């Protein structure tokens, strides 16, 4: 069996910043409340006409560049999104088309979207891992991309303050050296809880308190399982990247896992919850900031609508 490595990462955030202060001009809310309850200070919002595949394209180019690969090298493109710009075809097809327009082509790749909300990137990474480990495919691009701003009710202060737009990507392939290896992925879902978080009509609606509780429970459980299966403890972890939904959720998971603050990566203050893009953006930023050194053990935990959640362990 082969091992899967991360060949490159990339991310893209739209340049428009929407601060809590900006929100307080049109909503009955304030910076103090939002920061105290969520840790979010600002989020990014797409420019007029900028779409989900546009964000994905920018993040993908960076990930491919980081991997020193061209779109033509890809065997598969998996896009995780809950905000596709069209019902048909998939955002992955639109991304493939945009990549074909760049230096070279991505024509031979098999491409599709997956609908696992905030957990989409970790599910995508797990799918890529299976194809690569078995030798069925060599180079797989996984992208998490979201234009959350178009599925938010901007009059509902309990939801619209939480989310932001952005994209993150990673290219996976067979390992030639023993570095940046996916050691394991662990995926879970419970569809009986679907009514607690979703888009029943036009906008994101949720039972905030239930989601809050379940997110902590689920990510802590999935993280513990990843550690147990690898015969590791939290002391062996060098960096922990949880889903960037809310700093209070992250603090509560850290407490359950007894994970010290300095081992946790967060950027939720800058971007809010970017759903499926949250993990790959955080991963890319952690890499670019030098937070991961060769041999480090990285724990990832994710959670979202479905509910669907999971974890991954990566040896850097
Ligand atoms: O990927 C997962 C995505 N989902 C999440 O991450 C959400 C998880 N849940 C949460 O983060 C929290 O439940 C929230 C931040 C959404 C809400 O915090 P809470 O402590 O559960 O507040 P609450 O809903 O119990 O509301 C407390 C009060 C209410 O006022 P009253 O009824 O006590 O007078 C709300 O109307 O806070 C009010 N409120 C606000 N006040 C100012 C709700 N939203 C706001 C707001 N600004 N933006």
Short mmCIF file of C-alpha atoms and ligand atoms in Angstrom, two decimals:
data_model
loop_
_atom_site.label_atom_id
_atom_site.label_comp_id
_atom_site.label_asym_id
_atom_site.label_seq_id
_atom_site.Cartn_x
_atom_site.Cartn_y
_atom_site.Cartn_z
CA UNK A 1 0.00 0.00 0.00
CA UNK A 2 1.28 3.45 -0.92
CA UNK A 3 1.26 6.43 1.45
CA UNK A 4 -0.47 9.72 0.64
CA UNK A 5 1.43 12.98 0.99
CA UNK A 6 0.38 16.63 0.78
CA UNK A 7 2.21 18.01 -2.25
CA UNK A 8 1.05 21.60 -1.90
CA UNK A 9 -1.49 23.94 -0.31
CA UNK A 10 -3.06 27.25 -1.29
CA UNK A 11 -5.81 29.60 -0.19
CA UNK A 12 -7.65 32.64 -1.40
CA UNK A 13 -9.67 35.20 0.52
CA UNK A 14 -11.66 37.96 -1.21
CA UNK A 15 -10.19 41.37 -0.45
CA UNK A 16 -13.40 43.00 0.87
CA UNK A 17 -13.44 43.03 4.69
CA UNK A 18 -16.70 43.26 6.62
CA UNK A 19 -16.04 44.13 10.26
CA UNK A 20 -18.33 43.70 13.26
CA UNK A 21 -18.53 47.49 13.34
CA UNK A 22 -19.81 47.49 9.74
CA UNK A 23 -22.48 44.94 10.70
CA UNK A 24 -23.59 47.01 13.67
CA UNK A 25 -24.60 49.81 11.28
CA UNK A 26 -27.40 47.71 9.77
CA UNK A 27 -28.11 45.16 12.53
CA UNK A 28 -28.94 45.32 16.23
CA UNK A 29 -25.55 43.93 17.24
CA UNK A 30 -22.14 45.15 18.35
CA UNK A 31 -18.48 44.22 18.22
CA UNK A 32 -18.34 43.39 21.93
CA UNK A 33 -21.17 40.80 21.73
CA UNK A 34 -19.82 39.14 18.59
CA UNK A 35 -16.24 38.93 19.88
CA UNK A 36 -17.33 37.64 23.30
CA UNK A 37 -19.67 34.94 21.88
CA UNK A 38 -17.69 33.90 18.80
CA UNK A 39 -14.17 35.40 18.71
CA UNK A 40 -14.96 36.74 15.22
CA UNK A 41 -13.82 40.31 14.49
CA UNK A 42 -14.21 40.45 10.72
CA UNK A 43 -14.92 38.27 7.69
CA UNK A 44 -14.31 38.46 3.93
CA UNK A 45 -17.07 38.96 1.38
CA UNK A 46 -16.86 38.33 -2.37
CA UNK A 47 -16.79 41.20 -4.84
CA UNK A 48 -19.81 41.72 -7.09
CA UNK A 49 -19.93 38.84 -9.58
CA UNK A 50 -17.17 36.79 -7.89
CA UNK A 51 -18.30 33.15 -7.68
CA UNK A 52 -17.54 29.97 -5.81
CA UNK A 53 -15.46 28.60 -8.70
CA UNK A 54 -13.56 31.91 -8.97
CA UNK A 55 -12.41 31.53 -5.36
CA UNK A 56 -11.64 27.85 -5.94
CA UNK A 57 -9.61 28.73 -9.02
CA UNK A 58 -7.42 31.22 -7.16
CA UNK A 59 -6.76 28.80 -4.28
CA UNK A 60 -6.10 25.91 -6.70
CA UNK A 61 -3.53 27.87 -8.71
CA UNK A 62 -1.62 28.56 -5.50
CA UNK A 63 -1.80 24.93 -4.35
CA UNK A 64 -0.62 23.68 -7.78
CA UNK A 65 2.19 26.23 -7.78
CA UNK A 66 3.20 25.12 -4.28
CA UNK A 67 3.21 21.50 -5.49
CA UNK A 68 5.19 22.47 -8.63
CA UNK A 69 2.46 20.83 -10.74
CA UNK A 70 0.25 21.98 -13.59
CA UNK A 71 -3.51 21.34 -13.97
CA UNK A 72 -2.61 18.72 -16.60
CA UNK A 73 -0.98 16.59 -13.89
CA UNK A 74 -4.30 16.10 -12.07
CA UNK A 75 -6.19 12.80 -12.13
CA UNK A 76 -9.09 14.04 -10.03
CA UNK A 77 -10.58 17.29 -8.73
CA UNK A 78 -12.90 17.15 -5.71
CA UNK A 79 -14.69 20.34 -4.73
CA UNK A 80 -16.34 20.59 -1.32
CA UNK A 81 -18.94 23.34 -1.23
CA UNK A 82 -22.44 24.10 0.01
CA UNK A 83 -22.65 27.26 -2.09
CA UNK A 84 -22.24 26.09 -5.71
CA UNK A 85 -22.90 28.82 -8.25
CA UNK A 86 -25.05 26.46 -10.35
CA UNK A 87 -27.15 23.39 -9.56
CA UNK A 88 -25.73 21.92 -12.74
CA UNK A 89 -22.94 21.29 -13.60
CA UNK A 90 -20.78 20.85 -10.53
CA UNK A 91 -18.44 23.60 -9.31
CA UNK A 92 -15.61 21.12 -9.95
CA UNK A 93 -16.50 21.20 -13.69
CA UNK A 94 -16.46 25.00 -13.69
CA UNK A 95 -13.13 24.94 -11.85
CA UNK A 96 -11.72 22.43 -14.33
CA UNK A 97 -12.76 24.72 -17.18
CA UNK A 98 -11.04 27.71 -15.54
CA UNK A 99 -7.88 25.65 -14.96
CA UNK A 100 -7.91 24.63 -18.62
CA UNK A 101 -7.75 28.31 -19.48
CA UNK A 102 -4.52 28.75 -17.52
CA UNK A 103 -1.06 27.69 -18.66
CA UNK A 104 -2.03 24.12 -19.48
CA UNK A 105 -4.95 21.70 -19.24
CA UNK A 106 -6.74 19.57 -16.67
CA UNK A 107 -8.75 17.65 -19.23
CA UNK A 108 -8.06 14.12 -18.11
CA UNK A 109 -9.14 14.68 -14.53
CA UNK A 110 -12.33 13.11 -13.14
CA UNK A 111 -14.14 15.90 -11.35
CA UNK A 112 -17.08 16.17 -8.96
CA UNK A 113 -18.49 18.04 -5.97
CA UNK A 114 -19.17 16.59 -2.56
CA UNK A 115 -21.88 17.92 -0.27
CA UNK A 116 -20.64 17.54 3.28
CA UNK A 117 -20.98 21.17 4.38
CA UNK A 118 -18.24 22.31 6.78
CA UNK A 119 -16.66 18.83 6.87
CA UNK A 120 -16.31 18.64 3.09
CA UNK A 121 -12.58 19.19 2.90
CA UNK A 122 -11.73 16.45 5.41
CA UNK A 123 -14.13 14.07 3.62
CA UNK A 124 -12.45 15.04 0.32
CA UNK A 125 -9.01 14.47 1.80
CA UNK A 126 -10.12 11.03 3.00
CA UNK A 127 -11.46 10.13 -0.48
CA UNK A 128 -8.19 11.30 -2.08
CA UNK A 129 -6.24 9.23 0.43
CA UNK A 130 -8.09 6.02 -0.54
CA UNK A 131 -7.48 6.50 -4.29
CA UNK A 132 -3.81 7.32 -3.81
CA UNK A 133 -3.03 4.60 -1.24
CA UNK A 134 -4.45 1.91 -3.51
CA UNK A 135 -2.57 3.28 -6.54
CA UNK A 136 -5.80 3.96 -8.47
CA UNK A 137 -4.86 7.62 -8.94
CA UNK A 138 -1.77 9.75 -8.48
CA UNK A 139 -2.56 13.43 -8.19
CA UNK A 140 -5.77 14.69 -6.62
CA UNK A 141 -6.76 18.32 -5.99
CA UNK A 142 -9.19 18.85 -3.12
CA UNK A 143 -10.75 22.28 -2.73
CA UNK A 144 -13.04 23.76 -0.10
CA UNK A 145 -14.74 26.88 -1.46
CA UNK A 146 -17.66 28.90 -0.16
CA UNK A 147 -19.62 32.05 -0.90
CA UNK A 148 -21.52 31.91 2.37
CA UNK A 149 -22.61 35.54 1.98
CA UNK A 150 -25.20 34.51 -0.61
CA UNK A 151 -26.96 32.01 1.68
CA UNK A 152 -27.17 34.29 4.72
CA UNK A 153 -30.16 36.29 5.86
CA UNK A 154 -28.44 39.59 6.54
CA UNK A 155 -31.35 40.60 8.80
CA UNK A 156 -30.83 37.60 11.12
CA UNK A 157 -28.17 38.67 13.63
CA UNK A 158 -27.90 35.19 15.14
CA UNK A 159 -26.54 33.65 11.91
CA UNK A 160 -25.18 36.27 9.51
CA UNK A 161 -22.45 37.43 11.90
CA UNK A 162 -20.91 33.94 11.96
CA UNK A 163 -19.86 33.25 8.38
CA UNK A 164 -17.49 34.47 5.67
CA UNK A 165 -16.37 33.71 2.11
CA UNK A 166 -13.11 32.07 0.99
CA UNK A 167 -11.39 29.03 -0.49
CA UNK A 168 -8.56 26.66 0.38
CA UNK A 169 -6.98 23.84 -1.62
CA UNK A 170 -4.46 21.03 -1.34
CA UNK A 171 -2.89 18.67 -3.84
CA UNK A 172 -2.35 15.08 -2.72
CA UNK A 173 -0.15 12.40 -4.26
CA UNK A 174 1.85 9.26 -3.50
CA UNK A 175 4.70 9.88 -1.03
CA UNK A 176 8.25 9.56 -2.26
CA UNK A 177 9.68 10.59 1.11
CA UNK A 178 8.32 9.99 4.59
CA UNK A 179 6.91 13.51 5.06
CA UNK A 180 3.52 15.24 5.09
CA UNK A 181 1.88 11.82 5.28
CA UNK A 182 -1.82 11.26 5.99
CA UNK A 183 -1.67 8.73 8.82
CA UNK A 184 -5.43 8.35 9.18
CA UNK A 185 -8.81 9.94 8.55
CA UNK A 186 -11.99 9.25 10.54
CA UNK A 187 -15.42 10.20 9.22
CA UNK A 188 -18.81 10.21 10.96
CA UNK A 189 -22.36 11.40 10.32
CA UNK A 190 -25.73 11.41 12.02
CA UNK A 191 -28.53 12.36 9.65
CA UNK A 192 -31.13 12.24 12.41
CA UNK A 193 -29.82 15.67 13.47
CA UNK A 194 -30.29 17.27 10.04
CA UNK A 195 -32.95 19.73 11.18
CA UNK A 196 -30.59 21.50 13.61
CA UNK A 197 -28.51 23.19 10.90
CA UNK A 198 -29.34 23.69 7.25
CA UNK A 199 -30.78 25.81 4.46
CA UNK A 200 -34.44 24.72 4.54
CA UNK A 201 -35.45 27.47 2.16
CA UNK A 202 -33.14 30.30 1.15
CA UNK A 203 -30.98 31.04 4.18
CA UNK A 204 -28.84 29.25 6.75
CA UNK A 205 -30.95 28.43 9.79
CA UNK A 206 -29.84 26.66 12.94
CA UNK A 207 -30.40 25.87 16.56
CA UNK A 208 -27.27 27.66 17.73
CA UNK A 209 -27.09 26.14 21.20
CA UNK A 210 -27.55 22.55 19.97
CA UNK A 211 -25.01 23.05 17.19
CA UNK A 212 -22.61 24.52 19.72
CA UNK A 213 -22.94 21.49 22.03
CA UNK A 214 -22.76 18.90 19.25
CA UNK A 215 -19.74 20.55 17.63
CA UNK A 216 -17.75 20.30 20.85
CA UNK A 217 -18.85 16.73 21.58
CA UNK A 218 -18.24 15.47 18.04
CA UNK A 219 -14.87 17.09 17.39
CA UNK A 220 -13.55 16.03 20.80
CA UNK A 221 -14.70 12.43 20.20
CA UNK A 222 -13.24 12.26 16.67
CA UNK A 223 -9.95 13.75 17.86
CA UNK A 224 -9.65 11.26 20.72
CA UNK A 225 -10.34 8.39 18.33
CA UNK A 226 -7.62 9.53 15.90
CA UNK A 227 -5.14 9.69 18.77
CA UNK A 228 -6.15 6.31 20.23
CA UNK A 229 -5.93 4.50 16.89
CA UNK A 230 -2.42 5.89 16.33
CA UNK A 231 -1.41 5.05 19.94
CA UNK A 232 -0.68 8.75 20.53
CA UNK A 233 -1.70 11.22 23.20
CA UNK A 234 -2.37 14.94 22.94
CA UNK A 235 1.21 15.48 24.21
CA UNK A 236 2.46 14.01 20.91
CA UNK A 237 0.51 16.60 18.89
CA UNK A 238 2.47 19.64 17.68
CA UNK A 239 -0.40 21.47 16.02
CA UNK A 240 -4.17 21.14 16.27
CA UNK A 241 -6.36 22.65 13.53
CA UNK A 242 -10.04 22.50 14.50
CA UNK A 243 -12.88 23.71 12.28
CA UNK A 244 -12.89 27.49 12.54
CA UNK A 245 -16.49 28.13 13.56
CA UNK A 246 -16.29 29.88 16.89
CA UNK A 247 -13.44 30.48 19.35
CA UNK A 248 -15.62 29.33 22.28
CA UNK A 249 -16.17 25.98 20.56
CA UNK A 250 -12.42 25.69 19.94
CA UNK A 251 -11.60 26.56 23.57
CA UNK A 252 -14.09 23.96 24.85
CA UNK A 253 -12.64 21.19 22.65
CA UNK A 254 -9.12 22.14 23.72
CA UNK A 255 -10.21 21.85 27.34
CA UNK A 256 -11.70 18.38 26.75
CA UNK A 257 -8.56 17.22 24.98
CA UNK A 258 -6.28 18.99 27.46
CA UNK A 259 -4.61 20.66 24.49
CA UNK A 260 -2.55 23.74 25.41
CA UNK A 261 -3.50 26.99 23.64
CA UNK A 262 -0.13 27.40 21.92
CA UNK A 263 -0.70 24.17 19.96
CA UNK A 264 -3.99 25.38 18.47
CA UNK A 265 -4.22 27.19 15.16
CA UNK A 266 -7.01 29.76 14.84
CA UNK A 267 -7.90 32.40 12.28
CA UNK A 268 -11.65 32.59 12.98
CA UNK A 269 -11.14 36.17 14.21
CA UNK A 270 -10.18 37.25 10.65
CA UNK A 271 -12.45 35.14 8.46
CA UNK A 272 -15.38 33.87 10.55
CA UNK A 273 -16.73 30.43 9.63
CA UNK A 274 -15.91 29.73 5.97
CA UNK A 275 -17.58 26.29 6.17
CA UNK A 276 -15.89 23.81 3.78
CA UNK A 277 -13.04 26.26 3.22
CA UNK A 278 -12.20 26.62 6.91
CA UNK A 279 -9.78 23.69 7.28
CA UNK A 280 -7.81 24.13 4.03
CA UNK A 281 -7.44 27.90 4.59
CA UNK A 282 -6.19 27.26 8.13
CA UNK A 283 -3.87 24.50 6.93
CA UNK A 284 -2.38 26.72 4.24
CA UNK A 285 -1.89 29.62 6.65
CA UNK A 286 -0.31 27.33 9.26
CA UNK A 287 2.14 26.04 6.62
CA UNK A 288 2.97 29.52 5.31
CA UNK A 289 3.47 30.82 8.86
CA UNK A 290 6.00 28.04 9.55
CA UNK A 291 3.81 26.46 12.24
CA UNK A 292 4.63 22.95 10.92
CA UNK A 293 8.15 21.51 10.91
CA UNK A 294 9.33 18.21 9.48
CA UNK A 295 8.23 15.34 11.74
CA UNK A 296 5.50 17.35 13.51
CA UNK A 297 2.21 15.61 14.25
CA UNK A 298 -0.85 17.53 13.05
CA UNK A 299 -4.37 16.80 14.30
CA UNK A 300 -7.35 18.11 12.33
CA UNK A 301 -10.98 18.05 13.54
CA UNK A 302 -14.06 19.07 11.59
CA UNK A 303 -17.80 19.41 12.14
CA UNK A 304 -20.83 20.67 10.25
CA UNK A 305 -24.36 20.28 8.97
CA UNK A 306 -25.65 16.77 8.54
CA UNK A 307 -24.37 16.46 11.15
CA UNK A 308 -21.13 15.25 9.61
CA UNK A 309 -17.81 15.37 11.42
CA UNK A 310 -14.38 13.81 11.44
CA UNK A 311 -10.68 14.02 12.15
CA UNK A 312 -7.34 13.43 10.49
CA UNK A 313 -3.82 12.80 11.68
CA UNK A 314 -0.91 13.96 9.54
CA UNK A 315 2.82 13.40 10.07
CA UNK A 316 4.49 16.53 8.68
O1 LIG B 1 -20.19 24.91 11.59
C1 LIG B 1 -21.06 25.13 12.65
C2 LIG B 1 -21.79 26.46 12.43
N1 LIG B 1 -22.53 26.93 13.57
C3 LIG B 1 -21.98 27.49 14.68
O2 LIG B 1 -20.80 27.57 14.87
C4 LIG B 1 -22.95 28.06 15.70
C5 LIG B 1 -22.76 27.51 17.07
N2 LIG B 1 -23.51 28.33 18.02
C6 LIG B 1 -23.04 29.49 18.51
O3 LIG B 1 -21.92 29.86 18.22
C7 LIG B 1 -23.90 30.26 19.45
O4 LIG B 1 -25.07 29.55 19.76
C8 LIG B 1 -24.28 31.67 18.90
C9 LIG B 1 -23.03 32.55 18.80
C10 LIG B 1 -24.92 31.55 17.52
C11 LIG B 1 -25.27 32.35 19.82
O5 LIG B 1 -24.73 32.42 21.13
P1 LIG B 1 -25.63 32.01 22.39
O6 LIG B 1 -24.81 32.24 23.58
O7 LIG B 1 -26.16 30.64 22.13
O8 LIG B 1 -26.74 33.12 22.32
P2 LIG B 1 -28.33 32.94 22.28
O9 LIG B 1 -28.75 32.43 20.93
O10 LIG B 1 -28.80 32.20 23.50
O11 LIG B 1 -28.78 34.43 22.41
C12 LIG B 1 -28.54 35.20 23.61
C13 LIG B 1 -29.08 36.58 23.35
C14 LIG B 1 -30.48 36.61 22.77
O12 LIG B 1 -31.14 37.72 23.31
P3 LIG B 1 -32.19 37.52 24.51
O13 LIG B 1 -33.25 36.58 23.99
O14 LIG B 1 -31.39 36.92 25.64
O15 LIG B 1 -32.70 38.91 24.77
C15 LIG B 1 -30.24 36.84 21.31
O16 LIG B 1 -31.33 37.47 20.67
O17 LIG B 1 -28.23 37.25 22.40
C16 LIG B 1 -29.05 37.76 21.34
N3 LIG B 1 -28.24 37.78 20.10
C17 LIG B 1 -27.46 38.81 19.76
N4 LIG B 1 -27.19 39.97 20.38
C18 LIG B 1 -26.33 40.79 19.76
C19 LIG B 1 -28.16 36.82 19.15
N5 LIG B 1 -27.33 37.23 18.18
C20 LIG B 1 -26.88 38.44 18.54
C21 LIG B 1 -26.00 39.36 17.94
N6 LIG B 1 -25.75 40.51 18.60
N7 LIG B 1 -25.37 39.12 16.77
#
